[in-house]
Coordinates of C-alpha atoms in Angstrom, one line a residue:
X810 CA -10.4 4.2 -7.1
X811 CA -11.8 2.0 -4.0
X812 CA -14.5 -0.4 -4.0
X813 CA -17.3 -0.5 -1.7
X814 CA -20.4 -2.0 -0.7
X815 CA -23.8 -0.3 0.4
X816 CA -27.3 -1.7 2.0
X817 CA -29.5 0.8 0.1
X818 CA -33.3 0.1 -0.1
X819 CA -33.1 -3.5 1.1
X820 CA -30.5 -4.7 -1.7
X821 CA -26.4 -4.8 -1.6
X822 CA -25.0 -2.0 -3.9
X823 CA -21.7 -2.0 -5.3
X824 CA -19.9 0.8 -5.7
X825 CA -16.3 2.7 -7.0
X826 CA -14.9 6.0 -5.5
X827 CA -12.6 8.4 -6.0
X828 CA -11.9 12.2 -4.6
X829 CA -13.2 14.2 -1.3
X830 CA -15.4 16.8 -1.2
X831 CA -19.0 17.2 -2.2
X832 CA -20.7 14.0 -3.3
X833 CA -21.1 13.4 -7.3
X834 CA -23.2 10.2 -7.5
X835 CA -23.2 8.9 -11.3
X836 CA -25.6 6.9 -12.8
X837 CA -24.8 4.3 -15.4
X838 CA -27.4 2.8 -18.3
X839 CA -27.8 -0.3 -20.6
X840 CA -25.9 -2.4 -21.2
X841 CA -23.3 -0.7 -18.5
X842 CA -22.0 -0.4 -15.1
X843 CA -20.0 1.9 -13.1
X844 CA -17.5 1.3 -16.0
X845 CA -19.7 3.7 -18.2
X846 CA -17.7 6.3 -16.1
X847 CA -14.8 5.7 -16.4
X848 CA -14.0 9.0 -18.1
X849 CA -15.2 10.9 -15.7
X850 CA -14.3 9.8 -12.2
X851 CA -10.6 10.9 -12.1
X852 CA -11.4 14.1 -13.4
X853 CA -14.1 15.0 -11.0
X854 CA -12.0 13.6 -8.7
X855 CA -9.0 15.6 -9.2
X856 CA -11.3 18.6 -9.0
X857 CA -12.1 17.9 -5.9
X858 CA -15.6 15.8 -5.4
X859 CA -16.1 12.9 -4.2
X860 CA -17.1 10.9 -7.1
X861 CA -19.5 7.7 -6.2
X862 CA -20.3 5.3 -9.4
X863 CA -22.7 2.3 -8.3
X864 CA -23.3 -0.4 -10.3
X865 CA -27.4 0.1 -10.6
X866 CA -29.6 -3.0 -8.7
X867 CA -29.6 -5.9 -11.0
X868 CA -26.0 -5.3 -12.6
X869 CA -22.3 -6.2 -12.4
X870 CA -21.7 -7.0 -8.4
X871 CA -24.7 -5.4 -7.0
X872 CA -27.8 -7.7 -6.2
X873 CA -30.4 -9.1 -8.5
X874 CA -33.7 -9.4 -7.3
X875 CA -36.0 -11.3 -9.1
X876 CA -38.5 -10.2 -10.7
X877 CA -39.4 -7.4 -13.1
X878 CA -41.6 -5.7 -10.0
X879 CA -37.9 -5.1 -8.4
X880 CA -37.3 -2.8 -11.4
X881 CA -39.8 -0.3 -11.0
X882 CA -38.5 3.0 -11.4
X883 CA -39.7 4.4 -8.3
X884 CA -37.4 1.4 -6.6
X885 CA -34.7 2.2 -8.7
X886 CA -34.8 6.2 -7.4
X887 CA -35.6 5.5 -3.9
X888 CA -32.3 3.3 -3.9
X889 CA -29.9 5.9 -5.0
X890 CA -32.0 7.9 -2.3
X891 CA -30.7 5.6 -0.2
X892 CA -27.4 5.1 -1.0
X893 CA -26.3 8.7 -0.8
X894 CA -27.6 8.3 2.5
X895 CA -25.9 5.5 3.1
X896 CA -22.4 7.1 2.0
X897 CA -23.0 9.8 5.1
X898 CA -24.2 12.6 3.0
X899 CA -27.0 14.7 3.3
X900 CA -27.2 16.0 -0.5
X901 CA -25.6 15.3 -4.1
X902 CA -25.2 16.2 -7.6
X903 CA -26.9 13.3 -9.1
X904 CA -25.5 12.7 -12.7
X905 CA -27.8 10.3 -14.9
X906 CA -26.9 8.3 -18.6
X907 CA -29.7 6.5 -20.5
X908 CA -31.5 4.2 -18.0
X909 CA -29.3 6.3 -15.3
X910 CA -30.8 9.3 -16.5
X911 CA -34.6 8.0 -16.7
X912 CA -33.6 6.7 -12.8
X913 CA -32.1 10.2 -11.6
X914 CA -35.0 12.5 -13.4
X915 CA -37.0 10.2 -11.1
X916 CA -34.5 10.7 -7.8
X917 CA -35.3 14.4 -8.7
X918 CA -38.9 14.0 -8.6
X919 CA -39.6 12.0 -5.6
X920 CA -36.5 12.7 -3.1
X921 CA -35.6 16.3 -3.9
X922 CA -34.1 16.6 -0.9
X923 CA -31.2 14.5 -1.6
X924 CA -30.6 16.2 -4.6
X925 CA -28.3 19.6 -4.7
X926 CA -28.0 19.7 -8.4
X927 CA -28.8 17.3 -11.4
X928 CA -27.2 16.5 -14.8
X929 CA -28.9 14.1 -17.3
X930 CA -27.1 12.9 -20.2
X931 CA -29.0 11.9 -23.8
X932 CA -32.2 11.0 -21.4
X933 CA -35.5 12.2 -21.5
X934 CA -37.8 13.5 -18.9
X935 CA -40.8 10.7 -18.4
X936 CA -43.5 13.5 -19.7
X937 CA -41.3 14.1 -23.0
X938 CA -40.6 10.3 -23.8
X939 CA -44.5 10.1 -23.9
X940 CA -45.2 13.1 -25.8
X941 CA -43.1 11.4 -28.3
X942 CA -43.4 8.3 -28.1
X943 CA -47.5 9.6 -29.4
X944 CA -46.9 11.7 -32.1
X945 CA -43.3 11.3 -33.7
X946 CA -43.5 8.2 -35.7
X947 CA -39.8 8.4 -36.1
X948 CA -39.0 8.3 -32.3
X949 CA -41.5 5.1 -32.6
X950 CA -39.0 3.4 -35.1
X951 CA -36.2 3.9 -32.8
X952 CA -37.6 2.5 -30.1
X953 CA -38.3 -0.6 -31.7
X954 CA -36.4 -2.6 -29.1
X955 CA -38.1 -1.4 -26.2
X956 CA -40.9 -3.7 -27.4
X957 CA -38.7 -6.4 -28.4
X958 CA -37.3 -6.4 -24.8
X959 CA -41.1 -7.0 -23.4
X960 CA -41.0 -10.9 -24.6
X961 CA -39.6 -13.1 -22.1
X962 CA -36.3 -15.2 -22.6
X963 CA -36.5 -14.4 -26.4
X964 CA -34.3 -11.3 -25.9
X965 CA -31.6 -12.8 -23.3
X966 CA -31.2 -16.2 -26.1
X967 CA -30.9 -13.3 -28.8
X968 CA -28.2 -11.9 -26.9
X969 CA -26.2 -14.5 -25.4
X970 CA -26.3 -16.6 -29.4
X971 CA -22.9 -17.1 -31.0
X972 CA -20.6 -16.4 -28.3
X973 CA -23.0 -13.6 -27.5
X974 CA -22.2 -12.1 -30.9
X975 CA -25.3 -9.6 -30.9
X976 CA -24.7 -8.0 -27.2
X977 CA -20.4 -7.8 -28.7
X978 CA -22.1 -5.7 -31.8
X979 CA -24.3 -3.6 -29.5
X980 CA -21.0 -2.8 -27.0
X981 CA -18.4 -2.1 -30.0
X982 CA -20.5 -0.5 -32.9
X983 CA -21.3 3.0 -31.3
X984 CA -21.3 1.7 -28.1
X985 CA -19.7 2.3 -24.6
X986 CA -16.6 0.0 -25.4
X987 CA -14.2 1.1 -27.7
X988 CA -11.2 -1.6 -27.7
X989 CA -10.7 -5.2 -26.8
X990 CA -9.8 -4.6 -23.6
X991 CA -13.2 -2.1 -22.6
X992 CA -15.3 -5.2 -24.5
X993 CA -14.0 -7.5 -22.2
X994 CA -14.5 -5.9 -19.3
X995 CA -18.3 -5.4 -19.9
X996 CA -18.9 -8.8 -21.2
X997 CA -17.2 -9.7 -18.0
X998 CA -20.2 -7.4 -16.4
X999 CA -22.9 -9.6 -17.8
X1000 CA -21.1 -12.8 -17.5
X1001 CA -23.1 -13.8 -14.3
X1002 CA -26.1 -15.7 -14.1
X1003 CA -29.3 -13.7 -14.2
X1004 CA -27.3 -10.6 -15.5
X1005 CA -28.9 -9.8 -18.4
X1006 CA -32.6 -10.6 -17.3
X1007 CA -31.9 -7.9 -15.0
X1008 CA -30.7 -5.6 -16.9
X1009 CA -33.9 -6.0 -19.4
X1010 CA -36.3 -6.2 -16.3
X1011 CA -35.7 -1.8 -16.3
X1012 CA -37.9 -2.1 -19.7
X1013 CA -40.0 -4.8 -18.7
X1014 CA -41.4 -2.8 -15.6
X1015 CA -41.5 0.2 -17.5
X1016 CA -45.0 -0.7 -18.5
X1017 CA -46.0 -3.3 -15.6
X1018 CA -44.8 -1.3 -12.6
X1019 CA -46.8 1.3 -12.0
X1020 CA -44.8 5.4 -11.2
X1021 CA -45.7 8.1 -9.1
X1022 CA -46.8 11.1 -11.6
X1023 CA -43.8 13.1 -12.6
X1024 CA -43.5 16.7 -10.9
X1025 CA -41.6 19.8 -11.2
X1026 CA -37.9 19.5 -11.0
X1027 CA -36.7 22.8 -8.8
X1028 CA -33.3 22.0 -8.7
X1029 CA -30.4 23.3 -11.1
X1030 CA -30.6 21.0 -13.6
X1031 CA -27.9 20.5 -16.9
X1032 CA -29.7 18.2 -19.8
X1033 CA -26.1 17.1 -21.8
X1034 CA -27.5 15.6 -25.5
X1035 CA -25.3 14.0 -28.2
X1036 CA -27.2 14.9 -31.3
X1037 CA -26.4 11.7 -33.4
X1038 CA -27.9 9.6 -31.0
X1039 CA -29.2 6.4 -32.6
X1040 CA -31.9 5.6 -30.4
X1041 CA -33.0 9.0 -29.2
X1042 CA -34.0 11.9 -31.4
X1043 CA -33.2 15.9 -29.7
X1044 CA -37.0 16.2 -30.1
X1045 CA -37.0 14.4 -26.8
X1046 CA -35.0 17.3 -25.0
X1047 CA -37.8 20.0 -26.8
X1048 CA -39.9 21.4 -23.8
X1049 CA -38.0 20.1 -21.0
X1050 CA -38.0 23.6 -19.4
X1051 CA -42.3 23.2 -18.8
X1052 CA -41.3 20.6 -16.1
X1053 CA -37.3 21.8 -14.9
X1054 CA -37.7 25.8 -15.3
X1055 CA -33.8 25.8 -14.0
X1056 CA -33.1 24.1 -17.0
X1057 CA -29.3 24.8 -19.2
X1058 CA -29.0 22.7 -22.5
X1059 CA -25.7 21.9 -24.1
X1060 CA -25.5 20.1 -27.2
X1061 CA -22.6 17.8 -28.7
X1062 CA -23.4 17.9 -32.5
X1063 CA -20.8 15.2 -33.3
X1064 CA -21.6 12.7 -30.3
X1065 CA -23.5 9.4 -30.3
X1066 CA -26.2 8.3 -27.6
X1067 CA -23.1 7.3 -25.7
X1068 CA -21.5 11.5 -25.3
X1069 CA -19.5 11.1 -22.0
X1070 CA -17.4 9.0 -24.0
X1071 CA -17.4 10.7 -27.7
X1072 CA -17.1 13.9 -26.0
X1073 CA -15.1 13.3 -23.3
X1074 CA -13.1 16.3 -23.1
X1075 CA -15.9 19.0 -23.8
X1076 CA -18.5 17.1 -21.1
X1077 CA -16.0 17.0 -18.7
X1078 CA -15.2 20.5 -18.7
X1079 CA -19.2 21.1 -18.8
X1080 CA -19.7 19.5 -15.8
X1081 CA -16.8 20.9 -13.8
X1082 CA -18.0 24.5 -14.5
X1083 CA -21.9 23.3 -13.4
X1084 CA -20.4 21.3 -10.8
X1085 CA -18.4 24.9 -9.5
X1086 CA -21.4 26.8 -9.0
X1087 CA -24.4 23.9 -8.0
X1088 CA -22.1 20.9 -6.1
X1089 CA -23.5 20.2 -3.0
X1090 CA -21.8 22.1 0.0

């Protein structure tokens, strides 16, 4: 893997790569980075893409605006626009998880012609999460949080308390890391100053910033869900096809909101046989 740097919608992204070939560009969530990945990038990789992993605006080593306007999510997709512009290429299979997800539906929506293909992991579309969000009360309870995270400073102290004991809990039980070392490296991630009021500006402007109305997604699209997701119920992926009639589903009955990294082995393989027949040429 190489590091790099990109001046993408008027902020510095950071990026890793790996491979040659058509351009994979995958999108990370909270609390991640590129790091969320990590599974994934030497397999594409050695199956001949050019795998691109940016750490999102606001995390890791790419900038932090201030600001919860910053976080908008039509900022947010018109950066990754960017960027794939910015790496010399003209389209890309855009590959989205959690917040990455909710940012590349977005990408979709507003700058198809980036896009060659699209692959959203345990992430609604914006028109399901609101359909929900109104009449399943138990989607309600799961979301809990995303009100929490509307208070100011009260969620970053909550976090950061005890040698940061809550965010350790959120990372290790069910989370993205699963040993010492993985823990380490993503409380390493939101070690910097202004790190993790970034990271929770994405659901602060969720509400304040307003988006441009969702549209039909014409592009092949592959919705990945782990069906024991904790935070997000498969009634979210229920009538995706009304806005993405391309639409293929494949579920992972034993995976966790996290599946690339429960999974692994089956999402990988689910990928390279989309990626063989909807990669960008």
């Amino acid at each position: 893997m190489t590091h790099g740097y990109a001046q993408a919608n008027g902020v510095r992204l950071h990026y890793v790569e790996q491979g040659s070939g058509p351009l994979v560009v995958l999108l990370h969530g909270f609390p991640d980075f590129w790091y969320s990945w990590r599974d994934q990038i030497p397999v594409l990789a050695a199956a001949g893409y050019r795998v691109v992993a940016p750490d999102l605006r606001g995390y890791n080593e790419s900038d932090r605006p201030l600001g919860v306007e910053a976080y908008g999510l039509d900022t947010l997709a018109a950066d990754v626009a960017a960027l794939i512009q910015a790496l010399g290429a003209e389209q890309a299979t855009v590959v989205g998880h959690d917040w990455g997800g909710l940012v590349a539906w977005h990408v979709a929506m507003h700058h198809p012609e980036v896009v060659s293909s699209l692959v959203i992991m345990n992430a609604p579309h914006p028109r399901a999460f609101r359909r929900e969000l109104k009449q399943n009360w138990a989607q309600k309870r799961r979301s809990w949080y995303v009100g929490f995270f509307q208070l100011p400073w009260l969620p970053e102290a909550m976090l950061a308390v005890g040698n940061r004991w809550l965010l350790r809990r959120v990372l290790r039980r069910g989370g993205p890391a699963h040993n010492d070392t993985e823990l380490a490296a993503y409380l390493a991630a939101f070690a910097g100053p202004g790190a993790m009021t970034a990271a929770l500006n994405y659901y602060r402007a969720l509400f304040r910033v307003r988006s441009q109305r969702p549209v039909t997604i014409a592009c092949p699209t592959l919705l990945i869900w782990g069906l024991r997701d904790r935070f997000l119920l498969p009634a979210l992926a229920d009538g995706t096809e009304a806005w993405v009639p391309t639409l293929e589903r494949h579920e992972e009955p034993r995976a966790r909101h996290w599946v690339q990294h429960d999974a692994s082995a089956s999402v990988n393989a689910r990928l390279l046989e989309f990626l063989s027949h909807h990669a960008a040429s």
